[in-house]
Amino acid sequence: MIETIIVLLITGIIIMGILVSPSLTKWQRNRFKQRPFPPLWNAVINVNLPIYQCLTPSERKRLQGHIQVFLAEKQFIGCKGLQVTEEIKLVIAATACLLLLNERGKYFPRLRSILIYPSTYLVNEKAYSGNYVVEERRVARLGESWTSDQVVLAWSQVKRDTCNWQDGHNVVVHEFAHQLDQEDGFAEGVPILQRDSDYSIWAIVMTKEYQQLCNDIERGLRTVIDSYGATNPAEFFAVATETFFEKPHQLLKKHPAVYQQLQRYYQLDPIQWV
Ligand SMILES: [Zn+2]
């Protein structure tokens, strides 16, 4: 009898925990968002991220709230002797949170830590044939996003990309777009969409445009979406997101269907900023 009561009590506590946890997270995040945003932080973002000045006051306020949550929840780790400064944290947080500006996503739920190297870093890359490693080589990387819990970035590239908005390249936007794609545990170029009915339109548009990009690259044509997007559908989504934020006019003109899908997904229209 006593054992049954204990089992019931434990089950009740677990169920209560499951039910209360999301509300607790929401409450905690609202508290983070209400923290005062130091003027120095504002100045640092202004200097490093020119697009920040183009946001409306209400967008800026919303972004500041997201940055507070991001800084409170994610861990920043310097690698190869890099000292993680406030500037580094703010630039990465502000750029990543632009993707969440209009309540898109849940603060990259799988992500725990951001590893930052001073500049390009080297990794061992293995090529497989079935289960066998057929080639192993050292390759230079600027950033990567893991389905487990980490994003890796080269700070020199982050700095170059954020100051040079409008060239269609941004390693932070790229890697955090991968995080959104990987929210469901798979990197396949399909993030979690608002409605079930959105998936079929997304698949039709993105598959057609991905294949078009592959064909254009094969024929040696110049493209608005960088050729790296032709690597696979996951890279297509990440590179198209970079183009959407940095070259919205060109993307809308050349690939209106892609623009429309990304506008719907991110719930924003970057044309108003550039
Ligand atoms: Zn990528």
PDB file of C-alpha atoms and ligand atoms in Angstrom:
ATOM      1  CA  MET A   1       0.000   0.000   0.000  1.00  0.00           C
ATOM      2  CA  ILE A   2       2.719   2.449   1.063  1.00  0.00           C
ATOM      3  CA  GLU A   3       4.729   1.517  -2.045  1.00  0.00           C
ATOM      4  CA  THR A   4       1.738   2.304  -4.279  1.00  0.00           C
ATOM      5  CA  ILE A   5       1.326   5.719  -2.630  1.00  0.00           C
ATOM      6  CA  ILE A   6       5.042   6.476  -3.095  1.00  0.00           C
ATOM      7  CA  VAL A   7       4.874   5.459  -6.786  1.00  0.00           C
ATOM      8  CA  LEU A   8       1.775   7.651  -7.284  1.00  0.00           C
ATOM      9  CA  LEU A   9       3.461  10.575  -5.523  1.00  0.00           C
ATOM     10  CA  ILE A  10       6.617  10.286  -7.650  1.00  0.00           C
ATOM     11  CA  THR A  11       4.525  10.005 -10.835  1.00  0.00           C
ATOM     12  CA  GLY A  12       2.544  13.096  -9.780  1.00  0.00           C
ATOM     13  CA  ILE A  13       5.728  15.072  -9.137  1.00  0.00           C
ATOM     14  CA  ILE A  14       7.155  14.070 -12.553  1.00  0.00           C
ATOM     15  CA  ILE A  15       3.914  15.053 -14.348  1.00  0.00           C
ATOM     16  CA  MET A  16       3.821  18.378 -12.452  1.00  0.00           C
ATOM     17  CA  GLY A  17       7.452  18.994 -13.454  1.00  0.00           C
ATOM     18  CA  ILE A  18       6.666  18.368 -17.129  1.00  0.00           C
ATOM     19  CA  LEU A  19       3.638  20.678 -16.988  1.00  0.00           C
ATOM     20  CA  VAL A  20       5.317  23.469 -15.025  1.00  0.00           C
ATOM     21  CA  SER A  21       8.700  23.473 -16.823  1.00  0.00           C
ATOM     22  CA  PRO A  22       7.650  25.406 -19.999  1.00  0.00           C
ATOM     23  CA  SER A  23       5.845  28.075 -17.945  1.00  0.00           C
ATOM     24  CA  LEU A  24       8.868  28.367 -15.664  1.00  0.00           C
ATOM     25  CA  THR A  25      11.188  28.830 -18.657  1.00  0.00           C
ATOM     26  CA  LYS A  26       8.841  31.473 -20.094  1.00  0.00           C
ATOM     27  CA  TRP A  27       8.691  33.296 -16.759  1.00  0.00           C
ATOM     28  CA  GLN A  28      12.482  33.181 -16.401  1.00  0.00           C
ATOM     29  CA  ARG A  29      13.016  34.455 -19.961  1.00  0.00           C
ATOM     30  CA  ASN A  30      10.631  37.339 -19.374  1.00  0.00           C
ATOM     31  CA  ARG A  31      12.719  38.274 -16.336  1.00  0.00           C
ATOM     32  CA  PHE A  32      15.928  38.185 -18.439  1.00  0.00           C
ATOM     33  CA  LYS A  33      14.252  40.393 -21.064  1.00  0.00           C
ATOM     34  CA  GLN A  34      13.357  42.978 -18.436  1.00  0.00           C
ATOM     35  CA  ARG A  35      16.968  43.408 -17.343  1.00  0.00           C
ATOM     36  CA  PRO A  36      18.229  46.904 -18.217  1.00  0.00           C
ATOM     37  CA  PHE A  37      20.237  46.947 -21.441  1.00  0.00           C
ATOM     38  CA  PRO A  38      23.496  48.791 -20.622  1.00  0.00           C
ATOM     39  CA  PRO A  39      24.203  51.816 -22.890  1.00  0.00           C
ATOM     40  CA  LEU A  40      27.728  50.448 -23.420  1.00  0.00           C
ATOM     41  CA  TRP A  41      26.264  47.247 -24.929  1.00  0.00           C
ATOM     42  CA  ASN A  42      24.137  49.388 -27.239  1.00  0.00           C
ATOM     43  CA  ALA A  43      27.247  51.291 -28.342  1.00  0.00           C
ATOM     44  CA  VAL A  44      29.235  48.079 -28.948  1.00  0.00           C
ATOM     45  CA  ILE A  45      26.483  46.607 -31.143  1.00  0.00           C
ATOM     46  CA  ASN A  46      26.036  49.934 -32.983  1.00  0.00           C
ATOM     47  CA  VAL A  47      29.718  50.042 -33.888  1.00  0.00           C
ATOM     48  CA  ASN A  48      30.033  46.385 -34.902  1.00  0.00           C
ATOM     49  CA  LEU A  49      26.704  45.618 -36.527  1.00  0.00           C
ATOM     50  CA  PRO A  50      25.618  48.438 -38.901  1.00  0.00           C
ATOM     51  CA  ILE A  51      22.219  46.806 -39.562  1.00  0.00           C
ATOM     52  CA  TYR A  52      21.326  47.441 -35.890  1.00  0.00           C
ATOM     53  CA  GLN A  53      20.901  51.161 -36.630  1.00  0.00           C
ATOM     54  CA  CYS A  54      18.353  50.363 -39.354  1.00  0.00           C
ATOM     55  CA  LEU A  55      15.957  48.559 -36.998  1.00  0.00           C
ATOM     56  CA  THR A  56      12.891  50.421 -35.737  1.00  0.00           C
ATOM     57  CA  PRO A  57      12.947  51.353 -32.015  1.00  0.00           C
ATOM     58  CA  SER A  58      10.505  48.554 -31.202  1.00  0.00           C
ATOM     59  CA  GLU A  59      12.561  46.000 -33.182  1.00  0.00           C
ATOM     60  CA  ARG A  60      15.718  47.150 -31.387  1.00  0.00           C
ATOM     61  CA  LYS A  61      13.991  46.759 -28.026  1.00  0.00           C
ATOM     62  CA  ARG A  62      12.798  43.263 -28.961  1.00  0.00           C
ATOM     63  CA  LEU A  63      16.291  42.280 -30.143  1.00  0.00           C
ATOM     64  CA  GLN A  64      17.775  43.544 -26.880  1.00  0.00           C
ATOM     65  CA  GLY A  65      15.402  41.261 -24.955  1.00  0.00           C
ATOM     66  CA  HIS A  66      16.438  38.262 -27.069  1.00  0.00           C
ATOM     67  CA  ILE A  67      20.125  39.126 -26.528  1.00  0.00           C
ATOM     68  CA  GLN A  68      19.582  39.135 -22.755  1.00  0.00           C
ATOM     69  CA  VAL A  69      18.049  35.638 -22.912  1.00  0.00           C
ATOM     70  CA  PHE A  70      20.796  34.371 -25.242  1.00  0.00           C
ATOM     71  CA  LEU A  71      23.580  35.693 -22.997  1.00  0.00           C
ATOM     72  CA  ALA A  72      21.953  34.216 -19.895  1.00  0.00           C
ATOM     73  CA  GLU A  73      21.394  30.753 -21.404  1.00  0.00           C
ATOM     74  CA  LYS A  74      24.395  30.080 -23.658  1.00  0.00           C
ATOM     75  CA  GLN A  75      27.991  29.453 -22.705  1.00  0.00           C
ATOM     76  CA  PHE A  76      30.837  31.134 -24.617  1.00  0.00           C
ATOM     77  CA  ILE A  77      34.162  29.297 -24.697  1.00  0.00           C
ATOM     78  CA  GLY A  78      37.388  30.804 -26.054  1.00  0.00           C
ATOM     79  CA  CYS A  79      39.695  28.375 -27.871  1.00  0.00           C
ATOM     80  CA  LYS A  80      43.412  28.564 -28.743  1.00  0.00           C
ATOM     81  CA  GLY A  81      43.957  31.216 -26.068  1.00  0.00           C
ATOM     82  CA  LEU A  82      41.128  33.544 -27.157  1.00  0.00           C
ATOM     83  CA  GLN A  83      39.811  35.680 -24.288  1.00  0.00           C
ATOM     84  CA  VAL A  84      36.033  35.969 -24.676  1.00  0.00           C
ATOM     85  CA  THR A  85      35.246  39.672 -24.316  1.00  0.00           C
ATOM     86  CA  GLU A  86      31.895  41.420 -23.955  1.00  0.00           C
ATOM     87  CA  GLU A  87      32.281  42.613 -27.563  1.00  0.00           C
ATOM     88  CA  ILE A  88      32.613  39.024 -28.829  1.00  0.00           C
ATOM     89  CA  LYS A  89      29.558  37.849 -26.882  1.00  0.00           C
ATOM     90  CA  LEU A  90      27.417  40.810 -27.933  1.00  0.00           C
ATOM     91  CA  VAL A  91      28.265  40.668 -31.645  1.00  0.00           C
ATOM     92  CA  ILE A  92      27.544  36.929 -31.832  1.00  0.00           C
ATOM     93  CA  ALA A  93      24.379  37.172 -29.694  1.00  0.00           C
ATOM     94  CA  ALA A  94      22.994  40.186 -31.612  1.00  0.00           C
ATOM     95  CA  THR A  95      23.576  38.594 -35.029  1.00  0.00           C
ATOM     96  CA  ALA A  96      22.199  35.191 -34.007  1.00  0.00           C
ATOM     97  CA  CYS A  97      19.135  36.767 -32.372  1.00  0.00           C
ATOM     98  CA  LEU A  98      18.284  38.695 -35.559  1.00  0.00           C
ATOM     99  CA  LEU A  99      17.042  35.321 -36.827  1.00  0.00           C
ATOM    100  CA  LEU A 100      14.680  35.138 -33.848  1.00  0.00           C
ATOM    101  CA  LEU A 101      13.579  38.766 -33.974  1.00  0.00           C
ATOM    102  CA  ASN A 102       9.892  38.095 -34.542  1.00  0.00           C
ATOM    103  CA  GLU A 103       9.577  35.199 -32.098  1.00  0.00           C
ATOM    104  CA  ARG A 104      10.991  32.702 -34.602  1.00  0.00           C
ATOM    105  CA  GLY A 105      12.295  29.566 -32.879  1.00  0.00           C
ATOM    106  CA  LYS A 106      12.923  28.849 -29.225  1.00  0.00           C
ATOM    107  CA  TYR A 107      16.370  30.315 -28.589  1.00  0.00           C
ATOM    108  CA  PHE A 108      18.176  27.468 -30.379  1.00  0.00           C
ATOM    109  CA  PRO A 109      17.042  24.833 -27.831  1.00  0.00           C
ATOM    110  CA  ARG A 110      19.720  22.226 -28.645  1.00  0.00           C
ATOM    111  CA  LEU A 111      22.567  24.713 -28.372  1.00  0.00           C
ATOM    112  CA  ARG A 112      24.510  24.868 -25.104  1.00  0.00           C
ATOM    113  CA  SER A 113      27.854  26.440 -25.996  1.00  0.00           C
ATOM    114  CA  ILE A 114      29.608  28.538 -28.611  1.00  0.00           C
ATOM    115  CA  LEU A 115      33.283  27.753 -29.188  1.00  0.00           C
ATOM    116  CA  ILE A 116      35.242  30.688 -30.579  1.00  0.00           C
ATOM    117  CA  TYR A 117      38.680  30.505 -32.222  1.00  0.00           C
ATOM    118  CA  PRO A 118      40.717  33.656 -32.908  1.00  0.00           C
ATOM    119  CA  SER A 119      40.733  32.917 -36.647  1.00  0.00           C
ATOM    120  CA  THR A 120      40.472  30.054 -39.139  1.00  0.00           C
ATOM    121  CA  TYR A 121      40.919  26.730 -37.334  1.00  0.00           C
ATOM    122  CA  LEU A 122      42.027  23.312 -38.556  1.00  0.00           C
ATOM    123  CA  VAL A 123      40.070  20.073 -38.193  1.00  0.00           C
ATOM    124  CA  ASN A 124      40.626  16.489 -39.327  1.00  0.00           C
ATOM    125  CA  GLU A 125      38.101  15.609 -42.009  1.00  0.00           C
ATOM    126  CA  LYS A 126      37.486  11.964 -42.901  1.00  0.00           C
ATOM    127  CA  ALA A 127      36.047  10.741 -46.186  1.00  0.00           C
ATOM    128  CA  TYR A 128      34.141   7.431 -45.967  1.00  0.00           C
ATOM    129  CA  SER A 129      33.274   4.696 -48.408  1.00  0.00           C
ATOM    130  CA  GLY A 130      30.638   2.671 -46.586  1.00  0.00           C
ATOM    131  CA  ASN A 131      32.074   2.168 -43.072  1.00  0.00           C
ATOM    132  CA  TYR A 132      35.683   2.599 -44.175  1.00  0.00           C
ATOM    133  CA  VAL A 133      37.737   5.779 -43.959  1.00  0.00           C
ATOM    134  CA  VAL A 134      39.265   6.232 -47.427  1.00  0.00           C
ATOM    135  CA  GLU A 135      40.864   9.627 -46.860  1.00  0.00           C
ATOM    136  CA  GLU A 136      41.778  11.810 -43.900  1.00  0.00           C
ATOM    137  CA  ARG A 137      43.019  15.375 -44.257  1.00  0.00           C
ATOM    138  CA  ARG A 138      43.444  18.614 -42.325  1.00  0.00           C
ATOM    139  CA  VAL A 139      41.016  21.311 -43.500  1.00  0.00           C
ATOM    140  CA  ALA A 140      40.582  24.957 -42.495  1.00  0.00           C
ATOM    141  CA  ARG A 141      37.174  26.005 -41.155  1.00  0.00           C
ATOM    142  CA  LEU A 142      35.479  29.346 -40.435  1.00  0.00           C
ATOM    143  CA  GLY A 143      32.539  27.894 -38.539  1.00  0.00           C
ATOM    144  CA  GLU A 144      30.343  24.861 -38.009  1.00  0.00           C
ATOM    145  CA  SER A 145      27.101  23.884 -36.314  1.00  0.00           C
ATOM    146  CA  TRP A 146      26.696  20.530 -34.590  1.00  0.00           C
ATOM    147  CA  THR A 147      23.386  18.750 -34.118  1.00  0.00           C
ATOM    148  CA  SER A 148      24.498  17.932 -30.568  1.00  0.00           C
ATOM    149  CA  ASP A 149      24.948  21.189 -28.674  1.00  0.00           C
ATOM    150  CA  GLN A 150      27.688  23.390 -30.110  1.00  0.00           C
ATOM    151  CA  VAL A 151      28.400  26.076 -32.670  1.00  0.00           C
ATOM    152  CA  VAL A 152      32.035  26.801 -33.566  1.00  0.00           C
ATOM    153  CA  LEU A 153      33.079  30.188 -34.978  1.00  0.00           C
ATOM    154  CA  ALA A 154      36.280  31.943 -36.110  1.00  0.00           C
ATOM    155  CA  TRP A 155      36.167  35.416 -34.521  1.00  0.00           C
ATOM    156  CA  SER A 156      38.155  37.174 -37.294  1.00  0.00           C
ATOM    157  CA  GLN A 157      35.540  35.989 -39.809  1.00  0.00           C
ATOM    158  CA  VAL A 158      32.622  36.952 -37.542  1.00  0.00           C
ATOM    159  CA  LYS A 159      34.026  40.480 -37.256  1.00  0.00           C
ATOM    160  CA  ARG A 160      34.644  40.766 -41.015  1.00  0.00           C
ATOM    161  CA  ASP A 161      31.136  39.535 -41.862  1.00  0.00           C
ATOM    162  CA  THR A 162      29.169  41.641 -39.397  1.00  0.00           C
ATOM    163  CA  CYS A 163      30.918  44.884 -40.422  1.00  0.00           C
ATOM    164  CA  ASN A 164      30.502  43.990 -44.080  1.00  0.00           C
ATOM    165  CA  TRP A 165      26.737  43.477 -44.210  1.00  0.00           C
ATOM    166  CA  GLN A 166      25.243  43.305 -47.753  1.00  0.00           C
ATOM    167  CA  ASP A 167      27.849  41.025 -49.388  1.00  0.00           C
ATOM    168  CA  GLY A 168      25.675  37.949 -48.801  1.00  0.00           C
ATOM    169  CA  HIS A 169      28.176  36.231 -46.483  1.00  0.00           C
ATOM    170  CA  ASN A 170      27.773  35.951 -42.742  1.00  0.00           C
ATOM    171  CA  VAL A 171      29.179  33.014 -40.800  1.00  0.00           C
ATOM    172  CA  VAL A 172      27.004  33.672 -37.715  1.00  0.00           C
ATOM    173  CA  VAL A 173      23.780  33.885 -39.746  1.00  0.00           C
ATOM    174  CA  HIS A 174      24.869  30.739 -41.614  1.00  0.00           C
ATOM    175  CA  GLU A 175      25.672  28.590 -38.567  1.00  0.00           C
ATOM    176  CA  PHE A 176      22.611  29.687 -36.599  1.00  0.00           C
ATOM    177  CA  ALA A 177      20.376  28.996 -39.613  1.00  0.00           C
ATOM    178  CA  HIS A 178      21.796  25.441 -39.371  1.00  0.00           C
ATOM    179  CA  GLN A 179      20.799  25.439 -35.681  1.00  0.00           C
ATOM    180  CA  LEU A 180      17.207  26.311 -36.653  1.00  0.00           C
ATOM    181  CA  ASP A 181      17.270  23.581 -39.293  1.00  0.00           C
ATOM    182  CA  GLN A 182      18.625  21.109 -36.713  1.00  0.00           C
ATOM    183  CA  GLU A 183      15.989  21.943 -34.081  1.00  0.00           C
ATOM    184  CA  ASP A 184      14.142  18.702 -34.934  1.00  0.00           C
ATOM    185  CA  GLY A 185      17.396  16.692 -34.778  1.00  0.00           C
ATOM    186  CA  PHE A 186      17.962  16.527 -38.544  1.00  0.00           C
ATOM    187  CA  ALA A 187      20.039  18.733 -40.857  1.00  0.00           C
ATOM    188  CA  GLU A 188      18.046  18.512 -44.057  1.00  0.00           C
ATOM    189  CA  GLY A 189      17.171  22.092 -44.994  1.00  0.00           C
ATOM    190  CA  VAL A 190      13.700  21.974 -43.460  1.00  0.00           C
ATOM    191  CA  PRO A 191      13.260  23.920 -40.211  1.00  0.00           C
ATOM    192  CA  ILE A 192      10.172  23.558 -38.019  1.00  0.00           C
ATOM    193  CA  LEU A 193       7.412  25.447 -39.854  1.00  0.00           C
ATOM    194  CA  GLN A 194       4.373  27.119 -38.333  1.00  0.00           C
ATOM    195  CA  ARG A 195       1.672  24.939 -39.862  1.00  0.00           C
ATOM    196  CA  ASP A 196       1.647  21.353 -41.173  1.00  0.00           C
ATOM    197  CA  SER A 197       0.313  22.656 -44.485  1.00  0.00           C
ATOM    198  CA  ASP A 198       3.463  24.831 -44.896  1.00  0.00           C
ATOM    199  CA  TYR A 199       5.730  21.795 -45.449  1.00  0.00           C
ATOM    200  CA  SER A 200       4.433  20.824 -48.890  1.00  0.00           C
ATOM    201  CA  ILE A 201       4.861  24.371 -50.304  1.00  0.00           C
ATOM    202  CA  TRP A 202       8.317  24.616 -48.682  1.00  0.00           C
ATOM    203  CA  ALA A 203       9.387  21.292 -50.224  1.00  0.00           C
ATOM    204  CA  ILE A 204       8.157  22.251 -53.717  1.00  0.00           C
ATOM    205  CA  VAL A 205       9.774  25.712 -53.723  1.00  0.00           C
ATOM    206  CA  MET A 206      13.074  24.830 -52.041  1.00  0.00           C
ATOM    207  CA  THR A 207      13.665  21.623 -54.024  1.00  0.00           C
ATOM    208  CA  LYS A 208      13.045  23.414 -57.341  1.00  0.00           C
ATOM    209  CA  GLU A 209      15.261  26.375 -56.397  1.00  0.00           C
ATOM    210  CA  TYR A 210      18.035  24.128 -55.037  1.00  0.00           C
ATOM    211  CA  GLN A 211      18.088  22.167 -58.277  1.00  0.00           C
ATOM    212  CA  GLN A 212      18.075  25.391 -60.281  1.00  0.00           C
ATOM    213  CA  LEU A 213      21.101  26.617 -58.301  1.00  0.00           C
ATOM    214  CA  CYS A 214      22.922  23.309 -58.930  1.00  0.00           C
ATOM    215  CA  ASN A 215      22.199  23.638 -62.677  1.00  0.00           C
ATOM    216  CA  ASP A 216      23.297  27.292 -62.787  1.00  0.00           C
ATOM    217  CA  ILE A 217      26.571  26.471 -61.001  1.00  0.00           C
ATOM    218  CA  GLU A 218      27.211  23.559 -63.359  1.00  0.00           C
ATOM    219  CA  ARG A 219      26.707  25.879 -66.340  1.00  0.00           C
ATOM    220  CA  GLY A 220      29.103  28.422 -64.820  1.00  0.00           C
ATOM    221  CA  LEU A 221      26.436  31.137 -64.379  1.00  0.00           C
ATOM    222  CA  ARG A 222      26.685  33.902 -61.782  1.00  0.00           C
ATOM    223  CA  THR A 223      24.134  33.437 -59.002  1.00  0.00           C
ATOM    224  CA  VAL A 224      22.703  35.631 -56.215  1.00  0.00           C
ATOM    225  CA  ILE A 225      22.710  32.679 -53.797  1.00  0.00           C
ATOM    226  CA  ASP A 226      26.346  31.633 -53.256  1.00  0.00           C
ATOM    227  CA  SER A 227      27.491  28.452 -54.987  1.00  0.00           C
ATOM    228  CA  TYR A 228      28.139  26.801 -51.591  1.00  0.00           C
ATOM    229  CA  GLY A 229      24.341  26.507 -51.339  1.00  0.00           C
ATOM    230  CA  ALA A 230      24.525  23.849 -54.071  1.00  0.00           C
ATOM    231  CA  THR A 231      26.395  21.492 -51.670  1.00  0.00           C
ATOM    232  CA  ASN A 232      23.170  19.956 -50.303  1.00  0.00           C
ATOM    233  CA  PRO A 233      19.655  21.090 -49.194  1.00  0.00           C
ATOM    234  CA  ALA A 234      20.860  21.933 -45.634  1.00  0.00           C
ATOM    235  CA  GLU A 235      23.553  24.253 -46.999  1.00  0.00           C
ATOM    236  CA  PHE A 236      21.011  25.693 -49.440  1.00  0.00           C
ATOM    237  CA  PHE A 237      18.803  26.779 -46.521  1.00  0.00           C
ATOM    238  CA  ALA A 238      21.759  28.261 -44.581  1.00  0.00           C
ATOM    239  CA  VAL A 239      23.181  30.126 -47.606  1.00  0.00           C
ATOM    240  CA  ALA A 240      19.708  31.306 -48.753  1.00  0.00           C
ATOM    241  CA  THR A 241      19.204  32.696 -45.218  1.00  0.00           C
ATOM    242  CA  GLU A 242      22.488  34.645 -45.509  1.00  0.00           C
ATOM    243  CA  THR A 243      21.263  36.052 -48.858  1.00  0.00           C
ATOM    244  CA  PHE A 244      17.828  36.831 -47.399  1.00  0.00           C
ATOM    245  CA  PHE A 245      19.307  38.946 -44.595  1.00  0.00           C
ATOM    246  CA  GLU A 246      22.171  40.563 -46.499  1.00  0.00           C
ATOM    247  CA  LYS A 247      20.929  40.852 -50.106  1.00  0.00           C
ATOM    248  CA  PRO A 248      17.129  40.893 -49.774  1.00  0.00           C
ATOM    249  CA  HIS A 249      16.514  43.070 -52.863  1.00  0.00           C
ATOM    250  CA  GLN A 250      18.511  40.785 -55.149  1.00  0.00           C
ATOM    251  CA  LEU A 251      16.952  37.645 -53.652  1.00  0.00           C
ATOM    252  CA  LEU A 252      13.428  39.023 -54.074  1.00  0.00           C
ATOM    253  CA  LYS A 253      14.156  40.001 -57.695  1.00  0.00           C
ATOM    254  CA  LYS A 254      15.809  36.748 -58.793  1.00  0.00           C
ATOM    255  CA  HIS A 255      14.145  34.200 -56.476  1.00  0.00           C
ATOM    256  CA  PRO A 256      10.802  35.659 -55.281  1.00  0.00           C
ATOM    257  CA  ALA A 257       9.480  32.239 -54.226  1.00  0.00           C
ATOM    258  CA  VAL A 258      12.499  31.613 -51.939  1.00  0.00           C
ATOM    259  CA  TYR A 259      12.193  35.124 -50.529  1.00  0.00           C
ATOM    260  CA  GLN A 260       8.509  34.543 -49.802  1.00  0.00           C
ATOM    261  CA  GLN A 261       9.185  31.246 -47.990  1.00  0.00           C
ATOM    262  CA  LEU A 262      11.940  32.790 -45.844  1.00  0.00           C
ATOM    263  CA  GLN A 263       9.844  35.903 -45.164  1.00  0.00           C
ATOM    264  CA  ARG A 264       7.050  33.646 -43.949  1.00  0.00           C
ATOM    265  CA  TYR A 265       9.394  31.501 -41.872  1.00  0.00           C
ATOM    266  CA  TYR A 266      11.344  34.333 -40.192  1.00  0.00           C
ATOM    267  CA  GLN A 267       8.233  36.530 -40.038  1.00  0.00           C
ATOM    268  CA  LEU A 268      10.192  39.561 -41.169  1.00  0.00           C
ATOM    269  CA  ASP A 269      11.076  41.570 -44.243  1.00  0.00           C
ATOM    270  CA  PRO A 270      14.772  42.598 -44.338  1.00  0.00           C
ATOM    271  CA  ILE A 271      14.163  44.837 -47.374  1.00  0.00           C
ATOM    272  CA  GLN A 272      13.101  47.567 -44.970  1.00  0.00           C
ATOM    273  CA  TRP A 273      16.594  47.593 -43.384  1.00  0.00           C
ATOM    274  CA  VAL A 274      18.867  47.909 -46.436  1.00  0.00           C
TER     275      VAL A 274
HETATM  276 ZN    ZN B   1      26.926  25.205 -43.582  1.00  0.00          ZN
END
